[in-house]
Short mmCIF file of C-alpha atoms in Angstrom, two decimals:
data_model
loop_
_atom_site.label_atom_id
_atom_site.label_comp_id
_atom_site.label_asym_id
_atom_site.label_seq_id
_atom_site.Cartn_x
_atom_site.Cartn_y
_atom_site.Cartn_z
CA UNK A 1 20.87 -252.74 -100.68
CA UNK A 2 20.28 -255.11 -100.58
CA UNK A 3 31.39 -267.01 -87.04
CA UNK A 4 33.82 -269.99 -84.31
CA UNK A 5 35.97 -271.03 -87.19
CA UNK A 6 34.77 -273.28 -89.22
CA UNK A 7 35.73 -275.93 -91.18
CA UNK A 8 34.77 -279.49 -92.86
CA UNK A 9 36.51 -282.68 -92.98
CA UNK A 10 35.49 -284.59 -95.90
CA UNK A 11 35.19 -284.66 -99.50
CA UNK A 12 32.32 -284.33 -102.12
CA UNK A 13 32.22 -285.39 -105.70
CA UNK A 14 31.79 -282.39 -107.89
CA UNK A 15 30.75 -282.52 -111.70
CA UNK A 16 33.48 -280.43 -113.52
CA UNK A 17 33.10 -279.99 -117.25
CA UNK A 18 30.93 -282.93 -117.34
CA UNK A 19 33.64 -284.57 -115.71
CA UNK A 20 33.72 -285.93 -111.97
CA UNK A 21 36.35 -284.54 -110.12
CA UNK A 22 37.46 -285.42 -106.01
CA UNK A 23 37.81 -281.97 -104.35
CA UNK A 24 37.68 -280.20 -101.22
CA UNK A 25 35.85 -277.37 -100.59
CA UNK A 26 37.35 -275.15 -98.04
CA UNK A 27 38.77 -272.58 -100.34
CA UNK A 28 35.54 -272.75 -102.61
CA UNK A 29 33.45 -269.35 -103.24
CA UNK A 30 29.52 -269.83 -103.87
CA UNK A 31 28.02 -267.39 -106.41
CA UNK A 32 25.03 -266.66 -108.27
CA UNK A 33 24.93 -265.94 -112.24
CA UNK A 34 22.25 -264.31 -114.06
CA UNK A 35 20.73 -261.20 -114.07
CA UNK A 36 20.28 -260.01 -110.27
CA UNK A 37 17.15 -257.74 -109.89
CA UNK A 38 13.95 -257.38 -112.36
CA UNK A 39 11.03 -255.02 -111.53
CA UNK A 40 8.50 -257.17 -112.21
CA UNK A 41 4.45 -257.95 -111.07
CA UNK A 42 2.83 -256.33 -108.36
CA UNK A 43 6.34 -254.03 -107.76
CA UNK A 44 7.97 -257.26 -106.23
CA UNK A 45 11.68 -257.08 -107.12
CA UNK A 46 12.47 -260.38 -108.50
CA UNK A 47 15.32 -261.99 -110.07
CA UNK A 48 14.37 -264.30 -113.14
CA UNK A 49 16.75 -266.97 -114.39
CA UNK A 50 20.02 -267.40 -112.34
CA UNK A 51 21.77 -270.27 -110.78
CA UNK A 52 23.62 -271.52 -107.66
CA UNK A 53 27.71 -272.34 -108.41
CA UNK A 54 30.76 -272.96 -107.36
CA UNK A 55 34.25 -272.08 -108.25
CA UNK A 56 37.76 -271.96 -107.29
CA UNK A 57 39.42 -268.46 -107.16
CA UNK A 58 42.70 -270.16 -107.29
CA UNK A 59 42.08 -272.50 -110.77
CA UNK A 60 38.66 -270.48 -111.73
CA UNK A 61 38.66 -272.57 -115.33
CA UNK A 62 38.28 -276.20 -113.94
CA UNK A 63 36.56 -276.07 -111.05
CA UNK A 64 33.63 -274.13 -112.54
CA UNK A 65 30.14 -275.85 -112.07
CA UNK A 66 26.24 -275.11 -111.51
CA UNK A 67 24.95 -276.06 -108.42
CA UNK A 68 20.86 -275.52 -108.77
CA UNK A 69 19.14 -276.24 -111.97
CA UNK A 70 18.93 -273.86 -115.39
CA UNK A 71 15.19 -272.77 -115.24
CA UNK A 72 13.08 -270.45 -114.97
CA UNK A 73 13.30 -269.32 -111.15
CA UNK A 74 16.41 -267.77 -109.73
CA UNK A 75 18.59 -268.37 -107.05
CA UNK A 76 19.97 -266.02 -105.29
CA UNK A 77 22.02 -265.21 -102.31
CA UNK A 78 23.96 -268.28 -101.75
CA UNK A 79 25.94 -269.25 -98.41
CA UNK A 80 27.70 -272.20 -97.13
CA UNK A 81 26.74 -274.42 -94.37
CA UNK A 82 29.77 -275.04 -91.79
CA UNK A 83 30.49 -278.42 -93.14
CA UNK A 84 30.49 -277.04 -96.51
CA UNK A 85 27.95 -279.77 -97.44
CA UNK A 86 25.30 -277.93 -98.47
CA UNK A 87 23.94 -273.92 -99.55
CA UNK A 88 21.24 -272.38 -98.52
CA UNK A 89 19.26 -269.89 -101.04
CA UNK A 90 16.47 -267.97 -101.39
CA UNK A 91 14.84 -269.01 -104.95
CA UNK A 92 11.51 -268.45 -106.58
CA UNK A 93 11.77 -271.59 -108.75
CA UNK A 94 8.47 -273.17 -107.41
CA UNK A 95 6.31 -269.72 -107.09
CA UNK A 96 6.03 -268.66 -109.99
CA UNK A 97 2.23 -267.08 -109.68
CA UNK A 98 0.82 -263.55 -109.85
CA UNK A 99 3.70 -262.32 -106.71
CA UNK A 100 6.23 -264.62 -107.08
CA UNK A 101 8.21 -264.01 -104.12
CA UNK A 102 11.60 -265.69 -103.02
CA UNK A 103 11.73 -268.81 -100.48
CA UNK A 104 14.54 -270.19 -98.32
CA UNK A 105 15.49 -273.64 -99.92
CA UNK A 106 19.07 -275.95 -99.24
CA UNK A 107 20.50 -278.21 -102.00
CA UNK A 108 23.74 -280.26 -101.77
CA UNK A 109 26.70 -279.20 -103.24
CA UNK A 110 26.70 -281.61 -106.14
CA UNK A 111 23.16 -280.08 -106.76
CA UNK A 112 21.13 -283.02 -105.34
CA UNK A 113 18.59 -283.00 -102.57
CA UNK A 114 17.30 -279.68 -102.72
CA UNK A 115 14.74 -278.86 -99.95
CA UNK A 116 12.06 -275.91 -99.66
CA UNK A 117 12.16 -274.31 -96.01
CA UNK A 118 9.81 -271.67 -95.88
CA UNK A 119 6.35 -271.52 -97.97
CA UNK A 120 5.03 -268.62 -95.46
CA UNK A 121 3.79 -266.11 -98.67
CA UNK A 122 6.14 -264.01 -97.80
CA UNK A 123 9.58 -262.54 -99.78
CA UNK A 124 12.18 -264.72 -97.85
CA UNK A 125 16.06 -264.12 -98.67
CA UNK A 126 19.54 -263.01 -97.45
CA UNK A 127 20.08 -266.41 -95.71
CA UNK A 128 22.96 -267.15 -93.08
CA UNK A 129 23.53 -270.43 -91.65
CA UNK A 130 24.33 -270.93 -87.47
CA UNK A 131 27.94 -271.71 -86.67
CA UNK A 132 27.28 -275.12 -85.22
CA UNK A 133 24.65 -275.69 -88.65
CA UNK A 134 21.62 -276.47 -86.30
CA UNK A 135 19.45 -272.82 -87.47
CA UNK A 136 19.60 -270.59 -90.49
CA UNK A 137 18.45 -266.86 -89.99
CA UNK A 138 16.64 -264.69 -92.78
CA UNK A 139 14.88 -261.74 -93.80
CA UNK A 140 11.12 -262.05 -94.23
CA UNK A 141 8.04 -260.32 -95.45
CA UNK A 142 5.66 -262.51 -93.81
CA UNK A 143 4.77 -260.38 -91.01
CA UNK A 144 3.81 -257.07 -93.80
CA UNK A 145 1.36 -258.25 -95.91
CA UNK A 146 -0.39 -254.87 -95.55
CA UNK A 147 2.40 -252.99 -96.24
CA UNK A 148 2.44 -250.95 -99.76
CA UNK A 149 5.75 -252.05 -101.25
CA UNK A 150 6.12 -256.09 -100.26
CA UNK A 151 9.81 -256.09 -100.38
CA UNK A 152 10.72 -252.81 -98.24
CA UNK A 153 9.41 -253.91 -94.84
CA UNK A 154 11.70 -256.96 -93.67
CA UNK A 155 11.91 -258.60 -90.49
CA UNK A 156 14.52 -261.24 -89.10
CA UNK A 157 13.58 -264.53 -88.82
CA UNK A 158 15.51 -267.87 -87.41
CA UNK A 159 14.33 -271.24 -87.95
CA UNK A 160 15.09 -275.03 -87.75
CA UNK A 161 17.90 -276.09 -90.90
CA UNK A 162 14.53 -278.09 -91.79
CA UNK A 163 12.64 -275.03 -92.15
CA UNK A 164 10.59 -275.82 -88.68
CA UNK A 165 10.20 -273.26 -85.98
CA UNK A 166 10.00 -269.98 -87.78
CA UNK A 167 10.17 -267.64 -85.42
CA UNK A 168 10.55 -263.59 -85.40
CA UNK A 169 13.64 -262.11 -83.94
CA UNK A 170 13.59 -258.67 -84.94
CA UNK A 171 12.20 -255.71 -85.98
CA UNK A 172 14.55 -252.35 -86.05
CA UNK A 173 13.92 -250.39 -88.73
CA UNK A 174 12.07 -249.62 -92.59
CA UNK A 175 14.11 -252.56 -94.00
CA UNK A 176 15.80 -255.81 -92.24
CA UNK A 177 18.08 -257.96 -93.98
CA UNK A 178 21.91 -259.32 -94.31
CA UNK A 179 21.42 -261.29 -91.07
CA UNK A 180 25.13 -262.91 -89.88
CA UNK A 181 25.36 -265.04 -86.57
CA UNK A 182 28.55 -264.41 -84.34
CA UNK A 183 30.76 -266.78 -83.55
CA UNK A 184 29.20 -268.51 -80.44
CA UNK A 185 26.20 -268.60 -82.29
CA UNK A 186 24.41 -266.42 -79.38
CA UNK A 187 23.89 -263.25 -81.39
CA UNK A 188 22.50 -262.25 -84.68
CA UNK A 189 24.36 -258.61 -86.20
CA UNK A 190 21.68 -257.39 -88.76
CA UNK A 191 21.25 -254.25 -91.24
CA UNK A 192 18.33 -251.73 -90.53
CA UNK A 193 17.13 -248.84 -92.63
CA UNK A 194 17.30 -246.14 -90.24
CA UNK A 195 18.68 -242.45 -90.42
CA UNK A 196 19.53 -242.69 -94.13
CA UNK A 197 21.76 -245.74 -94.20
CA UNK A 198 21.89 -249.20 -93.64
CA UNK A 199 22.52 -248.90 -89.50
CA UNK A 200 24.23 -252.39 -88.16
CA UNK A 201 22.08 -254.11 -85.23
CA UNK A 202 22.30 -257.13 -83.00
CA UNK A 203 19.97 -259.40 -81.31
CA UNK A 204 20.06 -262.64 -79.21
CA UNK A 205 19.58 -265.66 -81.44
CA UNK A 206 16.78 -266.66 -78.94
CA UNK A 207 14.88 -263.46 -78.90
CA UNK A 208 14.93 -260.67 -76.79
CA UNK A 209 15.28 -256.94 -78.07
CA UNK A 210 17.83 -255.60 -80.47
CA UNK A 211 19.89 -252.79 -80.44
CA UNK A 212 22.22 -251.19 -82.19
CA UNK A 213 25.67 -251.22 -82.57
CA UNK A 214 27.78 -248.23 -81.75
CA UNK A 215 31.43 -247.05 -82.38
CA UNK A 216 34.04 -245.65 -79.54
CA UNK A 217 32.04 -241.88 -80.21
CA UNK A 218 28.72 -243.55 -79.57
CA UNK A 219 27.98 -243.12 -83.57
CA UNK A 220 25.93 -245.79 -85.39
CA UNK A 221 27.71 -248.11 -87.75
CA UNK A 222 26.59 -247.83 -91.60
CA UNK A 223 27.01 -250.93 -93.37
CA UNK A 224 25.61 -253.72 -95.21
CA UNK A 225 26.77 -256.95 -96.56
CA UNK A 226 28.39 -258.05 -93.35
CA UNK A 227 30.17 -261.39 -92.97
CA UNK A 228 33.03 -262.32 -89.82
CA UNK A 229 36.05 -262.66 -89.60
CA UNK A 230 38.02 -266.31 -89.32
CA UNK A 231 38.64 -265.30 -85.88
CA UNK A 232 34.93 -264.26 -84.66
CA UNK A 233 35.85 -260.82 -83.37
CA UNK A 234 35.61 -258.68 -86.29
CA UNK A 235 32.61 -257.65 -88.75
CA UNK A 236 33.53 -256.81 -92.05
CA UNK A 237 31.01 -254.72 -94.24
CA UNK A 238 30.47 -252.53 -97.13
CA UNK A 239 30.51 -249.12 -95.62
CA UNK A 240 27.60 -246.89 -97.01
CA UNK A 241 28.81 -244.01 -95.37
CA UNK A 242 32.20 -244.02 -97.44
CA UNK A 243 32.06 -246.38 -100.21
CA UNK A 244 35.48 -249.03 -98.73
CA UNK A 245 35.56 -252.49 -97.38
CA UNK A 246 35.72 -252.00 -93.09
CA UNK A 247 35.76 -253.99 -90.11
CA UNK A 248 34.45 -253.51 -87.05
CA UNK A 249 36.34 -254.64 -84.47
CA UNK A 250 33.58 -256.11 -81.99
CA UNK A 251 35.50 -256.14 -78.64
CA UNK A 252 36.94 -252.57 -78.81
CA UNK A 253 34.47 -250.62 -80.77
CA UNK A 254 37.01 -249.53 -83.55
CA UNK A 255 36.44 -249.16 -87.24
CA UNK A 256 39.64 -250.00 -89.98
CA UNK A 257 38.54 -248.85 -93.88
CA UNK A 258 40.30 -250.77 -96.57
CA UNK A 259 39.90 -250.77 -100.09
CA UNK A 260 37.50 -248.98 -102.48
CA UNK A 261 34.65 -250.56 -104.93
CA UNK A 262 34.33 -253.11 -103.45
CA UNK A 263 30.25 -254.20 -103.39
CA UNK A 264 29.02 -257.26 -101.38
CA UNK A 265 32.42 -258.11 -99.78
CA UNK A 266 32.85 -261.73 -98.30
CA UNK A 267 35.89 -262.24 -95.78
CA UNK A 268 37.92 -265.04 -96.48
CA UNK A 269 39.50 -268.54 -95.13
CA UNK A 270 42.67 -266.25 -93.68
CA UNK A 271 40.90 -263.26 -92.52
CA UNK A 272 43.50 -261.50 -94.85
CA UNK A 273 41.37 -261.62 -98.68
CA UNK A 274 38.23 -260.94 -99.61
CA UNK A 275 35.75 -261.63 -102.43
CA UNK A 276 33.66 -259.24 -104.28
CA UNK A 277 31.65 -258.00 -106.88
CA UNK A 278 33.32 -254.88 -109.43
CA UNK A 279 33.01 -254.53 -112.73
CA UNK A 280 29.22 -253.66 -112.73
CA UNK A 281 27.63 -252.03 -115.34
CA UNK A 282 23.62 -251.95 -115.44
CA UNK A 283 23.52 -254.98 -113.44
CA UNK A 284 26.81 -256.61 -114.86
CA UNK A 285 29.00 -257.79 -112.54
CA UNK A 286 31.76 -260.01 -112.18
CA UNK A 287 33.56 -261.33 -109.13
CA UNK A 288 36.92 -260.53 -107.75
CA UNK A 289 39.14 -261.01 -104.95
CA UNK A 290 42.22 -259.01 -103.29
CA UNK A 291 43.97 -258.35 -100.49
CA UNK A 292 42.07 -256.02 -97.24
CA UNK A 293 43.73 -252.79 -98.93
CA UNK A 294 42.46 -253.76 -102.22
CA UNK A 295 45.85 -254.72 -104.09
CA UNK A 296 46.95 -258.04 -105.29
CA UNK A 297 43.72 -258.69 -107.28
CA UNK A 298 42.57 -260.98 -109.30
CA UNK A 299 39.60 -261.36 -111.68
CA UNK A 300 37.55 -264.74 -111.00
CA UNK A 301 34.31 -264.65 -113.54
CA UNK A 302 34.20 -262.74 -116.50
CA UNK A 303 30.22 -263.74 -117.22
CA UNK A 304 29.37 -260.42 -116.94
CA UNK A 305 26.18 -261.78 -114.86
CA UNK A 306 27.84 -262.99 -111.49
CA UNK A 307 26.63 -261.90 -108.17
CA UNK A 308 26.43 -262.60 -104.17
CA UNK A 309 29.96 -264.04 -104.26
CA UNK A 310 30.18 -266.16 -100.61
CA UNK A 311 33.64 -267.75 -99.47
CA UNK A 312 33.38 -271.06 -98.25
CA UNK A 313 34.91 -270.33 -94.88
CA UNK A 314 37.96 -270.77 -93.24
CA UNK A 315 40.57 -273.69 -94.89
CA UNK A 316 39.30 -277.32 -95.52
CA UNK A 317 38.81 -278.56 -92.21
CA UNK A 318 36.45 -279.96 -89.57
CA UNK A 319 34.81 -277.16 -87.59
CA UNK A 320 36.69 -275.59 -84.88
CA UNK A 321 36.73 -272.48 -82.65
CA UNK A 322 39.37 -270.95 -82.11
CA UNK A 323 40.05 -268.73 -78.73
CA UNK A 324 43.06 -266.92 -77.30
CA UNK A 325 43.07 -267.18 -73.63
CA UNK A 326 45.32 -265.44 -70.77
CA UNK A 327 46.63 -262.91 -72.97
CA UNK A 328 49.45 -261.75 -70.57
CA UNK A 329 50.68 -264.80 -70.24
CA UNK A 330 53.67 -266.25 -72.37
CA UNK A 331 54.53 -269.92 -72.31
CA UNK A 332 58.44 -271.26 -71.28
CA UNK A 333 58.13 -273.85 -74.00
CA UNK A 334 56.61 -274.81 -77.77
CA UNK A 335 53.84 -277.63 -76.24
CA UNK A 336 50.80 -279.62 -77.86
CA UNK A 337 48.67 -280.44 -74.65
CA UNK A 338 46.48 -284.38 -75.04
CA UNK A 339 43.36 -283.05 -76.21
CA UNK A 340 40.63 -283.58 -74.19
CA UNK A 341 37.44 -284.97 -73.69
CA UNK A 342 39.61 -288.14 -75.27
CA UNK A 343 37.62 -290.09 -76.33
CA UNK A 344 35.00 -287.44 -78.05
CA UNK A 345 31.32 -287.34 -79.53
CA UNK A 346 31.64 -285.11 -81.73
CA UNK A 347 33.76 -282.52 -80.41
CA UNK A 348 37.05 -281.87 -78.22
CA UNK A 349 39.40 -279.27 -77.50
CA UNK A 350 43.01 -278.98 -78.42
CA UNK A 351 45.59 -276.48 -76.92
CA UNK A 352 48.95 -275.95 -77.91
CA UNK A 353 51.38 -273.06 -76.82
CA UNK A 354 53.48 -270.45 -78.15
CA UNK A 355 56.49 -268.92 -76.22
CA UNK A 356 57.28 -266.44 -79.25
CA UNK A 357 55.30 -265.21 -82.53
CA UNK A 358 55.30 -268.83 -84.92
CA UNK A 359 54.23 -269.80 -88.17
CA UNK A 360 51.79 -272.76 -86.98
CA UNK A 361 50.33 -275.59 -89.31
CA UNK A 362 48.10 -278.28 -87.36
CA UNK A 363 46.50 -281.28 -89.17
CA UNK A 364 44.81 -284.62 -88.57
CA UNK A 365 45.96 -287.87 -89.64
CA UNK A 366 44.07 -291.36 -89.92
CA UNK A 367 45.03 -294.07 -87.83
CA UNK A 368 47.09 -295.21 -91.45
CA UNK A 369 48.79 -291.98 -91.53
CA UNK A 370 46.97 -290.92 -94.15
CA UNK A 371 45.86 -287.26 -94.08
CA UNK A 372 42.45 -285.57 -93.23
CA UNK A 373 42.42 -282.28 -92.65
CA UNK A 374 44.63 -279.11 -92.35
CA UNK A 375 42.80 -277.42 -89.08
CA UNK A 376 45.25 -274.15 -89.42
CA UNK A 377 47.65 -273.00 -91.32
CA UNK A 378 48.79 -269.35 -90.10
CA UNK A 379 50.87 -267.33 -87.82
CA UNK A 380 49.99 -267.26 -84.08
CA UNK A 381 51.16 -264.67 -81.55
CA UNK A 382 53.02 -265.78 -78.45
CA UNK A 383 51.24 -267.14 -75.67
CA UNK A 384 48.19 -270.17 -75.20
CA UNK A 385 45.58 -271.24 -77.60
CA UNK A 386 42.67 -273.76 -77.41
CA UNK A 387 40.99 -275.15 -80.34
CA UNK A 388 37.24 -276.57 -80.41
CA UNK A 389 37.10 -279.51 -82.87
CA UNK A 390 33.80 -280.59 -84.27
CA UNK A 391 34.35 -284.15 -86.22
CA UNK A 392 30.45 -285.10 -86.38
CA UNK A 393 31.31 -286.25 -90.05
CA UNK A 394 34.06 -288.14 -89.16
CA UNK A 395 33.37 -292.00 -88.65
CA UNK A 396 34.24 -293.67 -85.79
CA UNK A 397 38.27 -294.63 -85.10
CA UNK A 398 41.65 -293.61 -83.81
CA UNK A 399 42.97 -289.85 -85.13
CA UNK A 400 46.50 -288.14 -84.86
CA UNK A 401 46.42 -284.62 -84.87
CA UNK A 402 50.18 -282.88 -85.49
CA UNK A 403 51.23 -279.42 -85.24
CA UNK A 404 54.32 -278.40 -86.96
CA UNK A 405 55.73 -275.18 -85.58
CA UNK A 406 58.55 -272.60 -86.99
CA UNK A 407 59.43 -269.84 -84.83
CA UNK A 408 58.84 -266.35 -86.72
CA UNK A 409 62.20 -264.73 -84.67
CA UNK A 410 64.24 -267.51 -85.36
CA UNK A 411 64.57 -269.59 -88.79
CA UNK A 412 66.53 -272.67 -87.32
CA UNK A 413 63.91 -272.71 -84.30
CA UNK A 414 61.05 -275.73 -85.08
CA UNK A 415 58.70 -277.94 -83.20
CA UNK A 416 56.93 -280.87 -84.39
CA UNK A 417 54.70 -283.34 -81.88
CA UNK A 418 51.89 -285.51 -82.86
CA UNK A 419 49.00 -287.04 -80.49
CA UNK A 420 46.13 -289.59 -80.70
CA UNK A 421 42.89 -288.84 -80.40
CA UNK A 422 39.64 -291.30 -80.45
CA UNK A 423 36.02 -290.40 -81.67
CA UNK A 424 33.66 -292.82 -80.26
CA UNK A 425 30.20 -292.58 -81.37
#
């Protein structure tokens, strides 16, 4: 049981080994650690005395530290925001009474500032935060206090990313949870109980009714732990049906299975690795990542206690969508187009084209030259691409983004051109 591609633009202070440290978190993973599930008063299934951290899969040893504080209460189910700023959490650190039942709550990712969002009596968890950070969608109790077992009959829930305007989106089966926005932030995929599996639903982020989603034979998808891919068009879950990692490819209704063992799976920055829990024994886990097909892995906790592993989201950048229009069409000439609106408040659109498959790195550049932000970082079919940027947490002043561009046919083959950009606020 139990996105738009986004990035942030700015750095945080992080306490390392009781040292402070500089760092960017774009590559960061968010975990809990501590034991996971209890069966405790009232048959409420709590966890009692985990924490919020944060890590680096790539130097796992230094960049280790606790978000939310050591006490009695856990934390559970952490999940970035899109600027990577804060995590939202469902925690029962300040309900502690004879049903002490989990609450949506944010905290910085230095661990100040924590904030309580819901206080609604009900068992509140599996947050996911909007693409564009303005709502945060969860699965709630509140509407089954009659019901015999208080943590088997979810609903979905949005609200306010201040915990105002509650409001019920959706009701499609014995148990509701693992809610994931897409990528315009329009749509909410959710997990039902229905038909003996976890079936995979959808419903507008506004309301309306949900249904469910379906593969090319009409069959029902069974899966849990979803999370998107970089590029918005794929869901990734843990299949119930057989056990592997698989993706669901949202515009043509196909299925891919990739590795094995593989329990609450996280896509990552590239859309290419994944993080995971393995290991587990009796509620010991610890948290791993590999490649789709489940090779090239590599072991990032060995607590033995480490759960609800959450990648931080696509690179270290500011947030950006990223589309591919007029697939037929294939451009004469490498090209970085003025982005436009110029100037911006807060966001603006850059498009670049591609007259053959490219390795493509784009970044963004202070008006000293000094660097911000590496927006991507990949390889890029042939053909015309627009970028969203989103630089709300950017001050005001004069920006240069460059794209450097090496032609995947042709080794000697490069492109390099650099424009200015101003956001006004």
């Amino acid at each position: 049981m139990k996105y738009m591609i986004i990035f942030s633009a700015f750095y945080l202070v992080l306490e390392v080994h009781s040292a402070l440290a500089q760092v960017n978190y774009g590559n960061y993973i968010t975990f809990n650690r501590g034991l996971p599930l209890e069966e405790v008063i009232d048959n409420v299934q709590i966890s009692m005395g985990s924490s919020v951290w944060i890590i680096d899969p790539a130097d796992p040893q230094t960049t280790l530290a606790r978000v939310t504080p050591n006490e009695t209460g856990s934390s559970l189910m952490p999940s970035w925001n899109p600027g990577k700023t804060r995590i939202v959490f469902a925690t029962n650190r300040e309900n502690q009474g004879a049903t002490p039942l989990l609450d949506i709550w944010t905290v910085a990712v230095d661990g100040t500032d924590l904030r309580r969002l819901t206080q609604n009596a009900g068992h509140n968890w599996t947050p996911a935060w909007s693409p564009d950070g303005s709502k945060i969608a969860f699965a709630s109790t509140r509407n089954r206090p009659t019901e015999p077992d208080p943590v088997s009959y979810f609903d979905i829930f949005v609200m306010n990313i201040d915990g105002s305007d509650q409001r019920f989106l959706a009701d499609a089966g014995l148990q509701d949870e693992d809610p994931v926005f897409s990528a315009d932030g329009q749509t909410v995929y959710f997990v039902a109980e229905r038909n003996e599996c976890y079936q995979v639903w959808q419903v507008p982020s506004d309301g309306g009714g949900a249904t469910p989603l379906l593969d090319n034979d009409n069959n029902f998808i069974c899966g849990e732990d979803m999370s998107l891919s970089p590029d918005g068009q794929t869901l990734f879950f843990w299949s119930n049906s057989t056990g592997q990692f698989a993706g669901f490819n949202l515009q043509t209704s196909e299925i891919i299975y990739y590795s094995y063992d593989s329990f609450e799976p996280w896509i990552g920055p590239s859309g290419e690795h994944f993080v995971y829990m393995s290991n587990c024994n009796n509620f010991n886990c610890d948290i791993f990542t590999s490649d789709l097909e489940g090779n090239n892995v590599v072991q990032v906790t060995s607590g033995g206690q480490d759960f609800f592993p959450r990648w931080a989201g696509p690179l270290d950048g500011i947030s950006t969508s990223v589309n591919h229009f007029k697939p037929g069409e294939i451009p004469d000439a490498f090209t970085l187009y003025q982005n436009y609106p110029n100037p911006f408040n807060p966001s603006t659109t850059i498009k670049f084209s591609l007259p053959e498959p490219s390795e493509v790195i784009l970044k963004i550049f202070d008006i000293q030259g000094g660097y911000i932000v590496t927006l991507l970082q990949e390889s890029r079919k042939a053909g015309l691409h627009i970028i969203t940027v989103e630089a709300s947490h950017l001050p005001t002043g004069v920006y240069f983004y460059q794209i450097h561009v090496k032609s995947s046919l042709n080794s000697t083959k490069s492109f390099m051109s650099s424009r200015k950009f101003i956001l006004l606020k």
